[in-house]
Coordinates of C-alpha atoms in Angstrom, one line a residue:
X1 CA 0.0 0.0 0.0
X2 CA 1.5 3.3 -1.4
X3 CA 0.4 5.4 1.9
X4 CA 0.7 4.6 5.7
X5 CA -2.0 3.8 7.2
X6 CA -0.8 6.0 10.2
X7 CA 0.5 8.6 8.8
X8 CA -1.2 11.4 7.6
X9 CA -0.7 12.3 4.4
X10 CA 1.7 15.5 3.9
X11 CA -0.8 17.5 2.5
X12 CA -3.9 16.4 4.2
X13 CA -1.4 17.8 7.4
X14 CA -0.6 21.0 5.7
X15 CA -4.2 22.0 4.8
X16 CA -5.4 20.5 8.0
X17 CA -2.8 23.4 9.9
X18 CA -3.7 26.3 7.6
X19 CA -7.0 25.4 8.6
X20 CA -7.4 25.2 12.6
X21 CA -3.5 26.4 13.2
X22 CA -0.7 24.6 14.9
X23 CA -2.8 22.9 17.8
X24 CA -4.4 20.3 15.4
X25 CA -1.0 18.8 14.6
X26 CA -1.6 16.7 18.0
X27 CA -5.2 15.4 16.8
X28 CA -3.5 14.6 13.1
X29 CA -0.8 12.1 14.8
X30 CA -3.7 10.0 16.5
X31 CA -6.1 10.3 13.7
X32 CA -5.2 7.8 11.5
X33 CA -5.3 5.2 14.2
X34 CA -8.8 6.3 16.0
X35 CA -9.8 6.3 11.8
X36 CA -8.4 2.3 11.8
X37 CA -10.0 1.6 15.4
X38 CA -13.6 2.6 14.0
X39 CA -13.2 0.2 10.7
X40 CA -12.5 -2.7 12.8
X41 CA -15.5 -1.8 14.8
X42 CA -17.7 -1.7 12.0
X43 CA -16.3 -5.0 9.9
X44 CA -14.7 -2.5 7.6
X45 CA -11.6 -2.9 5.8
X46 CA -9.2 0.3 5.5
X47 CA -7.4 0.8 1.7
X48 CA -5.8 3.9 2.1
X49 CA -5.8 7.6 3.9
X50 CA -6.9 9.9 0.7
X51 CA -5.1 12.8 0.3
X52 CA -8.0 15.6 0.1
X53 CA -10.0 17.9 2.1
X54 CA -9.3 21.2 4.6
X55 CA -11.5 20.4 7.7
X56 CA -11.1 16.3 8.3
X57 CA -9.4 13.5 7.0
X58 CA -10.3 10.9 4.8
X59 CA -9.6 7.2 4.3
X60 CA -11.0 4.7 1.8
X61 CA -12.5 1.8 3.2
X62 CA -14.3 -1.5 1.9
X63 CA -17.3 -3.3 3.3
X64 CA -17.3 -7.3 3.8
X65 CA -19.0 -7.0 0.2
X66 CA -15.9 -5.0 -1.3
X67 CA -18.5 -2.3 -1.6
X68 CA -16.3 1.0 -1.6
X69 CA -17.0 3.7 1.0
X70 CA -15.3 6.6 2.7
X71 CA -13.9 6.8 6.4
X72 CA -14.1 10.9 7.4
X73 CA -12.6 12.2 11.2
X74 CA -13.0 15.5 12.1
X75 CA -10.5 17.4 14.6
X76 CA -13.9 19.9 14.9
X77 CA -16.7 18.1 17.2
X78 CA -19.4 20.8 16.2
X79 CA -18.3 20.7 12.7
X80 CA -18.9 17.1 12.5
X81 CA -22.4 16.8 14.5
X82 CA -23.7 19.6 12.1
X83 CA -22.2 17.9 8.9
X84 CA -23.9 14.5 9.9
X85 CA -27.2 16.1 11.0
X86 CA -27.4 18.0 7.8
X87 CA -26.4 14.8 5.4
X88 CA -29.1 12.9 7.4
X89 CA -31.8 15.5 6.9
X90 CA -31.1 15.6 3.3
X91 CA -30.6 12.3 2.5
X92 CA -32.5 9.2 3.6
X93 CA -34.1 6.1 2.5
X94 CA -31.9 4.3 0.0
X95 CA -30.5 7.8 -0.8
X96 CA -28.4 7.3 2.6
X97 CA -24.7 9.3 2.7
X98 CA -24.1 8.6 6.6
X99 CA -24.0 5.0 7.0
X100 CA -22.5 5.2 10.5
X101 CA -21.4 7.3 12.8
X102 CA -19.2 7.4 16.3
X103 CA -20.1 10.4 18.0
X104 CA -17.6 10.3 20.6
X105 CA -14.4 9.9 18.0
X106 CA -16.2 12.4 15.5
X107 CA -15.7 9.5 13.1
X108 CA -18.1 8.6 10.4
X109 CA -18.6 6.3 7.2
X110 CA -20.1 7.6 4.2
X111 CA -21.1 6.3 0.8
X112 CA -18.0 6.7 -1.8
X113 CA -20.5 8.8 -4.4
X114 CA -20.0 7.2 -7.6
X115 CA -17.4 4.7 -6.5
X116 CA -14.1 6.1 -6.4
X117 CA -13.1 9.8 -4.4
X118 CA -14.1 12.3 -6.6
X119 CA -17.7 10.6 -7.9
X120 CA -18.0 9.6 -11.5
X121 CA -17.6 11.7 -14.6
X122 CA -19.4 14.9 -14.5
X123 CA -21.9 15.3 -17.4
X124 CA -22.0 17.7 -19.9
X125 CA -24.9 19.6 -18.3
X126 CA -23.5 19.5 -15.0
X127 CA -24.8 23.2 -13.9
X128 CA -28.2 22.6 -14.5
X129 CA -28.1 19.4 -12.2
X130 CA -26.5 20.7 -9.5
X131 CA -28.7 23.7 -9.4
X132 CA -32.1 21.6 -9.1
X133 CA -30.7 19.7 -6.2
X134 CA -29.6 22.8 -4.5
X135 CA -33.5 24.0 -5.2
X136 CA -34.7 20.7 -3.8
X137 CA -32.5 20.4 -0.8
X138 CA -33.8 24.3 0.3
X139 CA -37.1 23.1 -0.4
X140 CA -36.3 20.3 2.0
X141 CA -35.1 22.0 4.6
X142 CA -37.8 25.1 4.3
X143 CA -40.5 22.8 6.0
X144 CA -37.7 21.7 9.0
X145 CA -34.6 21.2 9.8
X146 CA -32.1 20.0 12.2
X147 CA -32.2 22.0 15.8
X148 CA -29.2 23.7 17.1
X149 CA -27.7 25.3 14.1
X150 CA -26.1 28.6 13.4
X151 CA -27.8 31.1 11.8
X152 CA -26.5 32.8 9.1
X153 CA -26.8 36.3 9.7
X154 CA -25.0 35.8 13.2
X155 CA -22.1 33.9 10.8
X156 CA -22.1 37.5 8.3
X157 CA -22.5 39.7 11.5
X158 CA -19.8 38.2 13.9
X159 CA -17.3 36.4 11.4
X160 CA -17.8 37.8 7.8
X161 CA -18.6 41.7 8.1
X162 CA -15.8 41.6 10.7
X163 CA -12.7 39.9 9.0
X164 CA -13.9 42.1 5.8
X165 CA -13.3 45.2 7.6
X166 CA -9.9 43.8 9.3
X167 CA -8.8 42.8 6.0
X168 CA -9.4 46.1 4.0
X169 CA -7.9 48.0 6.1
X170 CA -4.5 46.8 5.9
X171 CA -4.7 46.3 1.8
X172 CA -4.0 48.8 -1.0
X173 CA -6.9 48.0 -2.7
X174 CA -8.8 50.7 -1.5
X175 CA -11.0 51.4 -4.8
X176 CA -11.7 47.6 -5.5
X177 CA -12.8 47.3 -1.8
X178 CA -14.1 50.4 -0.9
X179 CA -16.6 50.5 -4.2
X180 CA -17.5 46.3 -3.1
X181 CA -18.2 47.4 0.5
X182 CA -20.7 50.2 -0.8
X183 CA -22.7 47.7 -2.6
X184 CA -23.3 46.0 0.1
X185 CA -25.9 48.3 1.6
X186 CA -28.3 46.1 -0.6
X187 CA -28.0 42.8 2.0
X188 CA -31.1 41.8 3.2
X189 CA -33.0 38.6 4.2
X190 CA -36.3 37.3 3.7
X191 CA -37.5 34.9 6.2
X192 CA -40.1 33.5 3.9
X193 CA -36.6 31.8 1.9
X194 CA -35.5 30.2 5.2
X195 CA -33.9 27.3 5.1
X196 CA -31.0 24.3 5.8
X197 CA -28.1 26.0 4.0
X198 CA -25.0 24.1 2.7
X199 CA -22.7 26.9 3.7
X200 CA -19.9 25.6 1.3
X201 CA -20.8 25.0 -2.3
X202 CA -17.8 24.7 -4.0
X203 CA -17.5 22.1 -6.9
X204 CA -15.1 20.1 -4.8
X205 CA -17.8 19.5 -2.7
X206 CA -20.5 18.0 -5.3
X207 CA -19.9 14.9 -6.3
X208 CA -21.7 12.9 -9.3
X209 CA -22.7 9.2 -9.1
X210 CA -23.2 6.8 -11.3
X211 CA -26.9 7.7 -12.3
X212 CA -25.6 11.1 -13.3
X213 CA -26.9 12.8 -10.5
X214 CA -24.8 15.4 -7.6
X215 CA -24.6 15.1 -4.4
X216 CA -24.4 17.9 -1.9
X217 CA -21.2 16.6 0.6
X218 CA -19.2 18.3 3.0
X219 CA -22.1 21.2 4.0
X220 CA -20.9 23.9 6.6
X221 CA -24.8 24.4 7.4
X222 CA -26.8 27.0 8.5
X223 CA -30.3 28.1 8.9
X224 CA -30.8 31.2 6.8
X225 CA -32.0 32.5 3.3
X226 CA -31.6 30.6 0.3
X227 CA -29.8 32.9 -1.4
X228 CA -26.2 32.5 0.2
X229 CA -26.0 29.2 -1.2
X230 CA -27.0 31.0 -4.6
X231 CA -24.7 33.5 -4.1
X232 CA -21.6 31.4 -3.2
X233 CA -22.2 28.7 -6.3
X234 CA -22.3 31.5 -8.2
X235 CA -18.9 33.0 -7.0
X236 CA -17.4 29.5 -6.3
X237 CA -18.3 26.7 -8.0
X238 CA -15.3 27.5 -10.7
X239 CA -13.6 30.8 -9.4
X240 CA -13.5 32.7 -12.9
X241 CA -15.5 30.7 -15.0
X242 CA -19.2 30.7 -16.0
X243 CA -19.8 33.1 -13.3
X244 CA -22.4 35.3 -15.5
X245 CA -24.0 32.1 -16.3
X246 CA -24.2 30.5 -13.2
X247 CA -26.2 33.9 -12.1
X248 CA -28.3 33.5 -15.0
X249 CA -29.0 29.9 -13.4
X250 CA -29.6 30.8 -10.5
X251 CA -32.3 33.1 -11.2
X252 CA -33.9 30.9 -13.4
X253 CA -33.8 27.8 -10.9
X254 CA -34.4 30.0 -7.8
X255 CA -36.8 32.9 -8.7
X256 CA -34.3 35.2 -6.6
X257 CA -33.8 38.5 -8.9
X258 CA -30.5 39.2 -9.7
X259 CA -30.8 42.2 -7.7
X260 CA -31.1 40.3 -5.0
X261 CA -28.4 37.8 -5.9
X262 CA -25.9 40.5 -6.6
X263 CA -24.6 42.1 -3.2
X264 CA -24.4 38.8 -1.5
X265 CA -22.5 37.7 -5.0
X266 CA -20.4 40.8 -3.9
X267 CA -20.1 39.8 -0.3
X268 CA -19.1 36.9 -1.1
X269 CA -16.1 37.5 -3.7
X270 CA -14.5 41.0 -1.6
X271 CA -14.2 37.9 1.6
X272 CA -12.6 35.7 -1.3
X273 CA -10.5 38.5 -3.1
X274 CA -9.2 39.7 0.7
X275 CA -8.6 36.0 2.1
X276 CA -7.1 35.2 -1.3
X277 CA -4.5 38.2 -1.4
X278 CA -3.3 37.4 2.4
X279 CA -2.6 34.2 1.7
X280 CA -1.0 34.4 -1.5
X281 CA -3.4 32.1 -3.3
X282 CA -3.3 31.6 -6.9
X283 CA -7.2 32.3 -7.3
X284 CA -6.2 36.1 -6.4
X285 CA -6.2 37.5 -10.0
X286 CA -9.4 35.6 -10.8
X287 CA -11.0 36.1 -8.2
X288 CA -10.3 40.1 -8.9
X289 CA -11.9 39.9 -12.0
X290 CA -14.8 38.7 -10.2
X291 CA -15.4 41.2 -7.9
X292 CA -15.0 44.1 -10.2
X293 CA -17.3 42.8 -13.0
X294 CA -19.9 41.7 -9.7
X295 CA -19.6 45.2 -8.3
X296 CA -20.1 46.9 -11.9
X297 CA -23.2 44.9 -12.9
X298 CA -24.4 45.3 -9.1
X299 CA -24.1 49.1 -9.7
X300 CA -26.6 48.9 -12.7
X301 CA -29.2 47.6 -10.3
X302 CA -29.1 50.7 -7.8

């Protein structure tokens, strides 16, 4: 077996650290064997720690069938009770994602979406798909949802608005994200869109299986108004591509107006264009372009 089994993988470790800071360096050097420990509970046979994700890490695993599934431990307790809740909310039946779970070890199996990491080939209308689940999953989760989630205006009040403002003011972009922060006067929220949010819809995230349809994973889930998820696909899903068409999608799929759409769609990429330019990310030119065509087309709406 190319990795060891316990032994992180290098860049499951790094990500891991950008992500919750030095401290989680102690949880990565027992993870791997809490990970093991929970197969053997449940008859499950470990192939490999998979090198992906920023928030947990992930090991390949076969049942006594050979059936292929995934192995995910999360350093971040809350993280994974809201994760599980959410997947369970959404997905039931023989639809099942979660199909166990060890609460104490924040250790859970899930179904390997279309067989291998990654899911199966994505089809050529890809967009279109994934924006009818995301419709259905809010329609879901406007009826009910899981209790004791955040909600996201205290997420845009406390964290977003906030880091924003520290941010800017130690940049030299000051036109870029002085004219971005003025358009976002137009922020509001309408309960009657309130629902179970994914909180992280970035294509990484949405696997295909092998009946062609997505499958909402790795949620950072809220209770709020449907349009953040809209907003953030639209700015994330592929940083710098189809991002005017995604917002025509979204429209179409969510009867949200583009007005609406656009200062959280600005909101949204001046948190990404900031984050990106303090950590030197590659996105940071794209990502530019974004938020000054987004700001532009928001100021035609005001």
């Amino acid at each position: 077996m190319a990795t060891d089994l316990f032994i992180a993988p290098a860049g499951s470790r790094e990500r891991l650290v950008a992500h919750y800071g030095p401290s989680v360096h102690e949880w990565l050097d027992t993870a791997p064997a809490t990970i093991q420990a929970a197969a053997q509970r449940w008859g499950l046979g470990v192939t490999g720690l998979h090198d992906a994700g920023h928030a947990s890490l992930l090991a390949t695993a076969t049942d006594h069938h050979g059936a292929p599934l995934l192995i995910k431990a999360w350093p971040d307790r809350d993280r994974y009770r809201r994760e599980i809740a959410a997947l369970r909310f959404w997905y039931t039946g023989p639809e099942t994602v979660v199909h166990a779970a060890d609460d104490h070890n924040a250790v859970a199996v899930l179904d390997m979406v279309g067989g291998r990491p990654g899911g199966s080939s994505r089809p050529h209308d890809e967009e279109l798909l994934v924006a009818e689940a995301l419709r259905h999953l809010h329609e879901l989760g406007a009826s009910s949802a899981p209790s004791d989630l955040p909600p996201l205006e205290e997420y845009v009040t406390k964290e977003v608005v906030p880091r924003i403002h520290r941010r800017q003011a130690s940049t030299g972009h000051g036109d870029l994200t002085g004219s971005a922060l003025a358009e976002l006067i137009g922020l509001h929220n309408v309960p009657q869109r309130t629902t179970l949010l994914h909180g992280d819809f970035y294509r990484e995230n949405i696997p295909f299986g092998h009946d062609g349809r997505p499958v909402l994973l790795d949620p950072v889930p809220m209770v709020g108004d449907a349009l953040f998820d809209w907003a953030f696909w639209i700015v994330y899903y592929e940083v710098g591509q189809r991002t005017d068409q995604r917002l025509r999608r979204a429209f179409q799929t969510s009867g949200i107006s583009v007005s609406e759409l656009l200062p959280w769609c600005v909101l949204l990429a001046l948190d990404g264009f900031l984050f990106y330019e303090e950590t030197g990310d590659r996105r940071l030119a794209a990502m530019s372009i974004v938020l000054s065509a987004l700001v532009e087309r928001s100021r035609r709406f005001s």
